[in-house]
Amino acid sequence: MKMSERTNENMSFDEFCAYAEGHIKEYLPDTYQEWKTKIIDLTRPSGEVKALTIRSPESNIAQMIYLDNFYSSYQQGRELPLLMEKISSMQIAYDKRFPEGAILGSNSMPEIMESAANWDTARESVLMEAVGCSKSGTMLAGQPHTRMGDLAVIYKVVLGHDTEDRVEISITNQMMSCYGITLEELHEQAAKNMEKLYPAHLYDLNGVVETTMDISTPDKTENFLDHKNPIDKTMLVLTNQDRIYGACVLFYPGILDQINAMCPEGFYIAPSSVHESIIIPKAEWIDVKCVDDMIKDINEACVHPEEQLSDYTHEYDPVSKTIYAPSLGQSPKLLEVKQEDQMSHEAFGQMPDSLEKTQAAAELYASVQMKDAEQQKKAQRNRSAR
C-alpha cells in the first residue's frame, strides 16, 4: 500500500505541502522517480502562496502547481490519494505539452534578461494575457497591447533558468523598439505560442461545474470547438485547456468566427474573469442590461479585483470581426488605441479558487436563466396571440 493512502489527519497547510512534496512521485510513472520535487514560496499581490514543482534533472523549468485549492479540498474531506492523483495528472499533462523541457538553457539572470531583450531568442516564449481596460485605471501605461471593446491583451516573455527563478517579463514599448517588430507581429507570435501551449476550449457551463465540484471525477467535458454543429446550450465557458488565464482565448485568430458559425443568431460575451468568458447564444428574451447586472454581481461576490475583466456585456460583429460593449456606447468596430495610452499590468497571479467561483457564477447565472425562461414563455405567448 502506498504511504499516501491514509486517512485525513487534519494536517496544517504547511504539513500538507510537505506531504505532497515527499509523496507525489508515488503517483507518477517510473520515469519520474529521479525527478526533483520542491515547494516554492511565492509572493503575489494577493498574498503569500505555495506551489509544488516537479522537475526533470535535464530541465531548467517546471510548472508551478498551486496547492491552496488542493488543501481546501483536503479540509472538505477529499482523500489524499485522490488529491495526489489529480496533481500527478496535471504534471503528466504539462509534460506532454512541453516535451522539450527547458525554455532556455540560461544559467544566470543577466543571460535571461539578455534573452528577453532579443527577439530571436524571446519570440518562442512570448505569451499574452487578458486585462480589463476600464478596471485597469491609472495602472495602464507604456506597454503594447491589442484592444477589443473593454478588453485587451498584454504581452510578456516567460523565461527561467531554474524553477524558483522563473521570470515573467512584461513587454514594454522600449522592448518593442529593441525587437524592431510591429504590434501586429508581436500579437501574431504570441497567439501562435498560446494556441500551441494552451489550446482553446468551449465547454457547457453545467458540465464545468459538475467536473469542478468533484476533483476525483475525470474531466470528460465536451469541447464544442471539436465540431461545427450549432450550439443548443444556454451558456458555455470559453477558456484554455488549463482553465487558467484563459480569457485571452477571445483574441486567438479565428476563434470568434468559429463560435459565430455555431450560433446562428449571434452571441453575447460575459467577461467573467481573467480565466474565462461566458458565451451566451443570442435569444430575443435576453436583455443586455440584465446580463450587465449579472456580471457586476459575480464580480462583486466571487471574483478577486485583480482577476476581474469588465462589468459589461460584449457582442461580436462578424463584419469588423471584433467585439464591443454596447453599454459603453461602443460601435461594432475595433477601437483604435494610441501608443501613449497603451497598457502595463502585473499579471499571472495566484491560481483562483475555481471551485467556489465557478459554483457561485453558475448559481447567479441560473437565476438569470430562470428570468430569461419566463421572458421566453411570455414572448411565445405573444407570438401565439398574434
Tab-separated table of C-alpha atoms in Angstrom:
chain	number	residue	atom	x	y	z
A	1	MET	CA	0.000	0.000	0.000
A	2	LYS	CA	1.279	3.460	-0.846
A	3	MET	CA	2.283	5.599	2.094
A	4	SER	CA	-0.034	8.295	0.775
A	5	GLU	CA	-3.048	6.020	1.146
A	6	ARG	CA	-4.000	7.007	4.654
A	7	THR	CA	-6.985	8.813	6.107
A	8	ASN	CA	-7.088	12.561	6.522
A	9	GLU	CA	-5.287	13.627	9.700
A	10	ASN	CA	-6.145	17.333	9.877
A	11	MET	CA	-2.748	18.422	8.641
A	12	SER	CA	-1.883	22.101	8.565
A	13	PHE	CA	-1.308	23.732	5.189
A	14	ASP	CA	2.477	23.582	5.626
A	15	GLU	CA	2.275	19.905	6.571
A	16	PHE	CA	0.066	19.233	3.566
A	17	CYS	CA	2.597	20.917	1.252
A	18	ALA	CA	5.458	18.933	2.757
A	19	TYR	CA	3.458	15.749	2.364
A	20	ALA	CA	2.769	16.476	-1.304
A	21	GLU	CA	6.460	17.189	-1.907
A	22	GLY	CA	7.535	13.953	-0.245
A	23	HIS	CA	4.945	11.569	-1.694
A	24	ILE	CA	3.837	12.833	-5.106
A	25	LYS	CA	6.315	10.624	-7.003
A	26	GLU	CA	4.499	7.578	-5.664
A	27	TYR	CA	1.692	8.543	-8.026
A	28	LEU	CA	3.863	9.229	-11.048
A	29	PRO	CA	5.249	6.733	-13.593
A	30	ASP	CA	8.666	5.164	-13.040
A	31	THR	CA	10.260	7.653	-15.418
A	32	TYR	CA	9.668	10.391	-12.836
A	33	GLN	CA	11.433	8.731	-9.921
A	34	GLU	CA	14.689	10.642	-10.452
A	35	TRP	CA	12.920	13.973	-10.822
A	36	LYS	CA	13.286	16.651	-8.160
A	37	THR	CA	10.340	17.897	-6.126
A	38	LYS	CA	10.316	21.191	-4.267
A	39	ILE	CA	7.880	23.555	-2.571
A	40	ILE	CA	8.269	27.143	-3.769
A	41	ASP	CA	7.168	30.139	-1.678
A	42	LEU	CA	5.847	32.967	-3.839
A	43	THR	CA	4.748	36.500	-3.094
A	44	ARG	CA	1.800	37.720	-5.125
A	45	PRO	CA	-0.299	40.884	-4.845
A	46	SER	CA	-2.994	38.698	-3.298
A	47	GLY	CA	-0.623	37.345	-0.641
A	48	GLU	CA	1.823	34.519	0.032
A	49	VAL	CA	1.248	31.275	-1.883
A	50	LYS	CA	2.953	27.899	-2.126
A	51	ALA	CA	3.484	25.833	-5.245
A	52	LEU	CA	4.794	22.330	-5.845
A	53	THR	CA	7.334	21.831	-8.623
A	54	ILE	CA	8.340	18.511	-10.168
A	55	ARG	CA	11.390	18.983	-12.376
A	56	SER	CA	13.420	16.726	-14.608
A	57	PRO	CA	17.182	16.770	-13.881
A	58	GLU	CA	17.740	17.807	-17.521
A	59	SER	CA	15.216	20.669	-17.412
A	60	ASN	CA	15.674	24.227	-16.237
A	61	ILE	CA	11.993	24.942	-15.654
A	62	ALA	CA	8.860	23.303	-14.323
A	63	GLN	CA	5.255	24.212	-13.916
A	64	MET	CA	4.124	25.549	-10.542
A	65	ILE	CA	1.194	23.585	-9.131
A	66	TYR	CA	-0.512	25.835	-6.600
A	67	LEU	CA	-1.642	23.833	-3.588
A	68	ASP	CA	-4.212	26.159	-1.993
A	69	ASN	CA	-7.181	24.602	-3.771
A	70	PHE	CA	-5.972	21.080	-3.106
A	71	TYR	CA	-5.640	21.839	0.605
A	72	SER	CA	-9.152	23.298	0.641
A	73	SER	CA	-10.420	20.062	-0.891
A	74	TYR	CA	-8.468	18.119	1.744
A	75	GLN	CA	-10.133	20.126	4.516
A	76	GLN	CA	-13.515	19.366	2.958
A	77	GLY	CA	-12.852	15.641	3.302
A	78	ARG	CA	-11.209	14.658	0.000
A	79	GLU	CA	-8.857	11.719	0.464
A	80	LEU	CA	-5.140	12.239	-0.033
A	81	PRO	CA	-4.781	9.584	-2.773
A	82	LEU	CA	-7.394	11.359	-4.906
A	83	LEU	CA	-5.635	14.687	-4.460
A	84	MET	CA	-2.213	13.211	-5.260
A	85	GLU	CA	-3.629	11.531	-8.364
A	86	LYS	CA	-5.046	14.863	-9.526
A	87	ILE	CA	-1.695	16.603	-9.021
A	88	SER	CA	0.162	13.846	-10.848
A	89	SER	CA	-2.257	14.033	-13.793
A	90	MET	CA	-1.623	17.788	-14.020
A	91	GLN	CA	2.124	17.152	-14.140
A	92	ILE	CA	1.830	14.481	-16.825
A	93	ALA	CA	-0.427	16.707	-18.937
A	94	TYR	CA	2.061	19.576	-18.599
A	95	ASP	CA	4.989	17.415	-19.714
A	96	LYS	CA	3.086	16.296	-22.800
A	97	ARG	CA	2.751	19.940	-23.817
A	98	PHE	CA	6.390	20.757	-23.036
A	99	PRO	CA	8.347	17.756	-24.326
A	100	GLU	CA	11.423	19.871	-24.994
A	101	GLY	CA	11.909	20.597	-21.302
A	102	ALA	CA	13.544	23.918	-20.550
A	103	ILE	CA	12.592	27.026	-22.480
A	104	LEU	CA	16.129	28.331	-22.278
A	105	GLY	CA	19.460	26.974	-21.151
A	106	SER	CA	20.424	30.176	-19.353
A	107	ASN	CA	22.488	29.889	-16.196
A	108	SER	CA	22.274	33.418	-14.830
A	109	MET	CA	19.815	36.278	-14.526
A	110	PRO	CA	21.794	38.553	-16.884
A	111	GLU	CA	21.588	35.890	-19.582
A	112	ILE	CA	17.845	35.604	-19.016
A	113	MET	CA	17.367	39.345	-19.346
A	114	GLU	CA	19.528	39.397	-22.454
A	115	SER	CA	17.416	36.619	-23.937
A	116	ALA	CA	14.217	38.524	-23.173
A	117	ALA	CA	15.555	41.644	-24.882
A	118	ASN	CA	16.485	39.766	-28.058
A	119	TRP	CA	13.568	38.954	-30.346
A	120	ASP	CA	15.299	35.947	-31.923
A	121	THR	CA	15.568	34.224	-28.527
A	122	ALA	CA	12.411	35.628	-26.946
A	123	ARG	CA	9.875	35.032	-29.707
A	124	GLU	CA	9.131	31.394	-28.826
A	125	SER	CA	8.498	32.397	-25.198
A	126	VAL	CA	6.128	35.314	-25.807
A	127	LEU	CA	2.686	34.806	-24.270
A	128	MET	CA	-0.328	37.035	-23.773
A	129	GLU	CA	-2.878	37.686	-21.056
A	130	ALA	CA	-6.255	39.416	-20.982
A	131	VAL	CA	-6.836	42.542	-18.907
A	132	GLY	CA	-9.817	44.829	-18.413
A	133	CYS	CA	-9.460	48.341	-19.805
A	134	SER	CA	-11.873	50.289	-17.597
A	135	LYS	CA	-10.785	48.387	-14.479
A	136	SER	CA	-7.055	48.913	-15.026
A	137	GLY	CA	-7.267	52.667	-14.427
A	138	THR	CA	-4.023	54.581	-13.918
A	139	MET	CA	-2.023	51.342	-13.767
A	140	LEU	CA	-2.015	51.244	-17.550
A	141	ALA	CA	0.963	52.917	-19.198
A	142	GLY	CA	3.769	52.254	-21.616
A	143	GLN	CA	3.009	48.704	-22.747
A	144	PRO	CA	1.974	47.439	-26.202
A	145	HIS	CA	-1.418	45.802	-26.279
A	146	THR	CA	-4.266	44.829	-28.564
A	147	ARG	CA	-7.733	46.002	-27.582
A	148	MET	CA	-11.293	44.961	-28.352
A	149	GLY	CA	-14.182	46.628	-26.572
A	150	ASP	CA	-13.446	46.964	-22.864
A	151	LEU	CA	-10.863	44.157	-23.040
A	152	ALA	CA	-7.246	43.948	-24.144
A	153	VAL	CA	-4.321	41.563	-24.175
A	154	ILE	CA	-0.830	42.450	-23.000
A	155	TYR	CA	2.326	40.527	-23.809
A	156	LYS	CA	5.150	39.039	-21.763
A	157	VAL	CA	8.195	36.867	-22.108
A	158	VAL	CA	8.191	33.854	-19.780
A	159	LEU	CA	11.730	32.640	-19.108
A	160	GLY	CA	13.682	30.960	-16.345
A	161	HIS	CA	16.925	29.134	-15.647
A	162	ASP	CA	15.569	27.465	-12.512
A	163	THR	CA	12.128	26.964	-11.095
A	164	GLU	CA	12.444	29.355	-8.176
A	165	ASP	CA	13.967	31.949	-10.506
A	166	ARG	CA	11.258	31.709	-13.137
A	167	VAL	CA	10.896	35.121	-14.736
A	168	GLU	CA	7.827	36.669	-16.367
A	169	ILE	CA	8.831	39.903	-18.090
A	170	SER	CA	6.137	42.272	-19.346
A	171	ILE	CA	6.969	43.619	-22.788
A	172	THR	CA	7.271	47.415	-22.822
A	173	ASN	CA	7.316	49.927	-25.643
A	174	GLN	CA	11.066	50.183	-25.171
A	175	MET	CA	11.475	46.431	-25.624
A	176	MET	CA	9.333	46.639	-28.752
A	177	SER	CA	11.733	49.224	-30.130
A	178	CYS	CA	14.614	46.843	-29.491
A	179	TYR	CA	12.741	43.999	-31.150
A	180	GLY	CA	12.169	46.052	-34.280
A	181	ILE	CA	8.774	44.480	-34.920
A	182	THR	CA	5.220	45.783	-35.218
A	183	LEU	CA	2.396	45.262	-32.750
A	184	GLU	CA	0.703	43.001	-35.287
A	185	GLU	CA	3.816	40.803	-35.495
A	186	LEU	CA	4.043	40.636	-31.709
A	187	HIS	CA	0.398	39.630	-31.395
A	188	GLU	CA	0.670	37.045	-34.153
A	189	GLN	CA	3.644	35.360	-32.480
A	190	ALA	CA	2.060	35.453	-29.018
A	191	ALA	CA	-1.194	33.999	-30.348
A	192	LYS	CA	0.737	31.263	-32.151
A	193	ASN	CA	2.544	30.313	-28.937
A	194	MET	CA	-0.656	30.416	-26.895
A	195	GLU	CA	-2.572	28.208	-29.327
A	196	LYS	CA	0.215	25.634	-29.171
A	197	LEU	CA	0.656	25.611	-25.391
A	198	TYR	CA	-2.867	26.480	-24.250
A	199	PRO	CA	-5.445	25.298	-26.824
A	200	ALA	CA	-8.874	26.928	-26.790
A	201	HIS	CA	-11.773	25.028	-25.223
A	202	LEU	CA	-15.508	25.765	-25.210
A	203	TYR	CA	-17.451	23.910	-22.516
A	204	ASP	CA	-21.046	23.649	-21.366
A	205	LEU	CA	-21.224	25.698	-18.144
A	206	ASN	CA	-23.122	22.983	-16.295
A	207	GLY	CA	-20.542	20.377	-17.282
A	208	VAL	CA	-17.717	22.543	-15.967
A	209	VAL	CA	-19.471	22.939	-12.622
A	210	GLU	CA	-20.066	19.188	-12.279
A	211	THR	CA	-16.428	18.398	-13.089
A	212	THR	CA	-15.063	21.076	-10.755
A	213	MET	CA	-17.258	20.020	-7.846
A	214	ASP	CA	-15.749	16.539	-7.750
A	215	ILE	CA	-11.966	16.552	-8.028
A	216	SER	CA	-11.980	12.731	-8.236
A	217	THR	CA	-14.018	12.768	-11.461
A	218	PRO	CA	-12.004	12.657	-14.710
A	219	ASP	CA	-12.561	15.695	-16.883
A	220	LYS	CA	-14.649	14.401	-19.793
A	221	THR	CA	-16.292	17.737	-20.554
A	222	GLU	CA	-17.029	18.037	-24.264
A	223	ASN	CA	-15.080	20.672	-26.178
A	224	PHE	CA	-17.620	22.199	-28.583
A	225	LEU	CA	-14.791	23.570	-30.723
A	226	ASP	CA	-14.110	19.999	-31.849
A	227	HIS	CA	-17.154	20.126	-34.126
A	228	LYS	CA	-19.063	22.759	-36.092
A	229	ASN	CA	-22.589	21.884	-35.051
A	230	PRO	CA	-24.963	24.629	-33.896
A	231	ILE	CA	-24.844	25.216	-30.157
A	232	ASP	CA	-28.027	24.289	-28.302
A	233	LYS	CA	-26.740	25.214	-24.844
A	234	THR	CA	-27.782	28.342	-22.986
A	235	MET	CA	-24.329	29.229	-21.690
A	236	LEU	CA	-20.821	27.997	-22.368
A	237	VAL	CA	-17.388	28.658	-20.894
A	238	LEU	CA	-14.649	29.811	-23.272
A	239	THR	CA	-11.184	29.295	-21.811
A	240	ASN	CA	-7.989	27.331	-22.414
A	241	GLN	CA	-7.135	23.718	-21.722
A	242	ASP	CA	-5.970	24.510	-18.166
A	243	ARG	CA	-8.820	26.935	-17.424
A	244	ILE	CA	-6.241	29.359	-16.034
A	245	TYR	CA	-5.768	32.826	-17.602
A	246	GLY	CA	-7.990	31.659	-20.443
A	247	ALA	CA	-9.881	34.873	-21.185
A	248	CYS	CA	-7.261	35.785	-23.791
A	249	VAL	CA	-8.654	32.963	-25.956
A	250	LEU	CA	-11.046	35.646	-27.255
A	251	PHE	CA	-8.025	37.079	-29.087
A	252	TYR	CA	-6.980	33.806	-30.758
A	253	PRO	CA	-7.140	34.089	-34.589
A	254	GLY	CA	-10.480	32.959	-35.993
A	255	ILE	CA	-11.963	31.850	-32.662
A	256	LEU	CA	-14.801	34.391	-32.705
A	257	ASP	CA	-15.769	33.479	-36.268
A	258	GLN	CA	-15.755	29.814	-35.303
A	259	ILE	CA	-18.125	30.447	-32.398
A	260	ASN	CA	-20.290	32.740	-34.535
A	261	ALA	CA	-20.741	29.957	-37.079
A	262	MET	CA	-22.084	27.773	-34.263
A	263	CYS	CA	-24.519	30.466	-33.064
A	264	PRO	CA	-26.955	31.228	-35.924
A	265	GLU	CA	-28.408	34.286	-34.150
A	266	GLY	CA	-25.055	35.569	-32.898
A	267	PHE	CA	-23.803	35.608	-29.324
A	268	TYR	CA	-23.012	37.725	-26.279
A	269	ILE	CA	-19.837	37.539	-24.210
A	270	ALA	CA	-19.833	37.890	-20.429
A	271	PRO	CA	-16.194	38.507	-19.381
A	272	SER	CA	-16.440	36.704	-16.047
A	273	SER	CA	-12.724	36.845	-15.071
A	274	VAL	CA	-9.195	36.767	-16.495
A	275	HIS	CA	-9.574	32.992	-16.527
A	276	GLU	CA	-12.616	32.562	-18.760
A	277	SER	CA	-15.501	34.182	-20.607
A	278	ILE	CA	-19.108	33.062	-20.768
A	279	ILE	CA	-20.578	32.671	-24.265
A	280	ILE	CA	-24.339	33.263	-24.405
A	281	PRO	CA	-26.077	32.476	-27.727
A	282	LYS	CA	-28.441	35.313	-28.594
A	283	ALA	CA	-32.177	34.970	-27.997
A	284	GLU	CA	-34.872	37.596	-28.190
A	285	TRP	CA	-35.719	37.337	-24.480
A	286	ILE	CA	-32.142	38.059	-23.325
A	287	ASP	CA	-31.696	41.615	-22.084
A	288	VAL	CA	-28.177	43.070	-22.270
A	289	LYS	CA	-28.769	45.216	-19.198
A	290	CYS	CA	-29.740	42.101	-17.253
A	291	VAL	CA	-26.514	40.390	-18.309
A	292	ASP	CA	-24.552	43.525	-17.307
A	293	ASP	CA	-26.096	43.352	-13.843
A	294	MET	CA	-25.282	39.658	-13.628
A	295	ILE	CA	-21.615	40.273	-14.473
A	296	LYS	CA	-21.358	43.026	-11.865
A	297	ASP	CA	-22.952	40.797	-9.213
A	298	ILE	CA	-20.491	37.996	-9.965
A	299	ASN	CA	-17.521	40.371	-9.879
A	300	GLU	CA	-18.563	41.767	-6.519
A	301	ALA	CA	-19.439	38.426	-4.950
A	302	CYS	CA	-16.956	35.969	-6.427
A	303	VAL	CA	-14.023	37.490	-8.280
A	304	HIS	CA	-10.911	39.000	-6.716
A	305	PRO	CA	-10.380	42.577	-8.001
A	306	GLU	CA	-7.094	41.575	-9.648
A	307	GLU	CA	-8.897	38.870	-11.641
A	308	GLN	CA	-11.832	40.970	-12.848
A	309	LEU	CA	-12.045	41.898	-16.523
A	310	SER	CA	-15.085	44.041	-17.162
A	311	ASP	CA	-18.598	44.745	-15.881
A	312	TYR	CA	-20.028	44.975	-19.383
A	313	THR	CA	-21.607	42.569	-21.827
A	314	HIS	CA	-19.833	42.350	-25.184
A	315	GLU	CA	-21.196	41.463	-28.619
A	316	TYR	CA	-19.408	40.109	-31.665
A	317	ASP	CA	-19.666	41.858	-35.014
A	318	PRO	CA	-18.755	39.431	-37.836
A	319	VAL	CA	-18.200	42.265	-40.321
A	320	SER	CA	-15.457	44.058	-38.381
A	321	LYS	CA	-14.512	40.765	-36.667
A	322	THR	CA	-14.288	42.371	-33.270
A	323	ILE	CA	-16.214	42.577	-30.011
A	324	TYR	CA	-17.661	45.720	-28.467
A	325	ALA	CA	-19.535	46.770	-25.314
A	326	PRO	CA	-22.905	48.383	-26.210
A	327	SER	CA	-23.428	49.715	-22.670
A	328	LEU	CA	-20.282	51.813	-23.062
A	329	GLY	CA	-21.636	53.351	-26.241
A	330	GLN	CA	-19.148	51.451	-28.388
A	331	SER	CA	-19.853	50.732	-32.033
A	332	PRO	CA	-19.023	47.424	-33.741
A	333	LYS	CA	-15.504	48.218	-34.827
A	334	LEU	CA	-12.024	47.667	-33.490
A	335	LEU	CA	-11.182	50.529	-31.139
A	336	GLU	CA	-8.096	52.478	-32.104
A	337	VAL	CA	-5.692	52.987	-29.207
A	338	LYS	CA	-2.844	55.479	-29.299
A	339	GLN	CA	0.580	54.206	-28.394
A	340	GLU	CA	0.903	56.621	-25.457
A	341	ASP	CA	-2.272	55.166	-23.951
A	342	GLN	CA	-1.086	51.556	-24.078
A	343	MET	CA	-1.097	49.347	-21.072
A	344	SER	CA	1.079	47.944	-18.354
A	345	HIS	CA	-0.269	45.400	-15.921
A	346	GLU	CA	1.035	42.939	-13.330
A	347	ALA	CA	-0.373	39.545	-14.147
A	348	PHE	CA	-0.036	35.783	-13.705
A	349	GLY	CA	-1.069	35.955	-10.074
A	350	GLN	CA	-2.287	33.263	-7.745
A	351	MET	CA	-4.334	30.408	-9.092
A	352	PRO	CA	-8.013	31.189	-8.444
A	353	ASP	CA	-10.307	29.212	-6.197
A	354	SER	CA	-12.074	27.940	-9.286
A	355	LEU	CA	-14.462	25.650	-7.410
A	356	GLU	CA	-16.149	28.342	-5.312
A	357	LYS	CA	-16.128	30.909	-8.109
A	358	THR	CA	-17.485	28.581	-10.765
A	359	GLN	CA	-20.231	27.351	-8.459
A	360	ALA	CA	-21.173	30.883	-7.408
A	361	ALA	CA	-21.185	32.057	-11.012
A	362	ALA	CA	-23.362	29.130	-12.014
A	363	GLU	CA	-25.851	29.921	-9.260
A	364	LEU	CA	-26.099	33.541	-10.338
A	365	TYR	CA	-26.370	32.552	-13.977
A	366	ALA	CA	-29.062	30.040	-13.075
A	367	SER	CA	-31.177	32.788	-11.522
A	368	VAL	CA	-30.846	34.827	-14.703
A	369	GLN	CA	-31.700	31.800	-16.820
A	370	MET	CA	-34.938	31.422	-14.859
A	371	LYS	CA	-35.821	35.039	-15.609
A	372	ASP	CA	-34.901	34.503	-19.251
A	373	ALA	CA	-37.085	31.408	-19.417
A	374	GLU	CA	-40.022	33.435	-18.123
A	375	GLN	CA	-39.376	36.068	-20.768
A	376	GLN	CA	-39.160	33.368	-23.430
A	377	LYS	CA	-42.527	31.921	-22.431
A	378	LYS	CA	-44.032	35.399	-22.464
A	379	ALA	CA	-42.640	36.043	-25.944
A	380	GLN	CA	-44.023	32.715	-27.162
A	381	ARG	CA	-47.458	33.546	-25.756
A	382	ASN	CA	-47.368	36.937	-27.510
A	383	ARG	CA	-46.444	35.301	-30.826
A	384	SER	CA	-49.277	32.792	-30.434
A	385	ALA	CA	-51.759	35.547	-29.698
A	386	ARG	CA	-50.919	37.431	-32.921
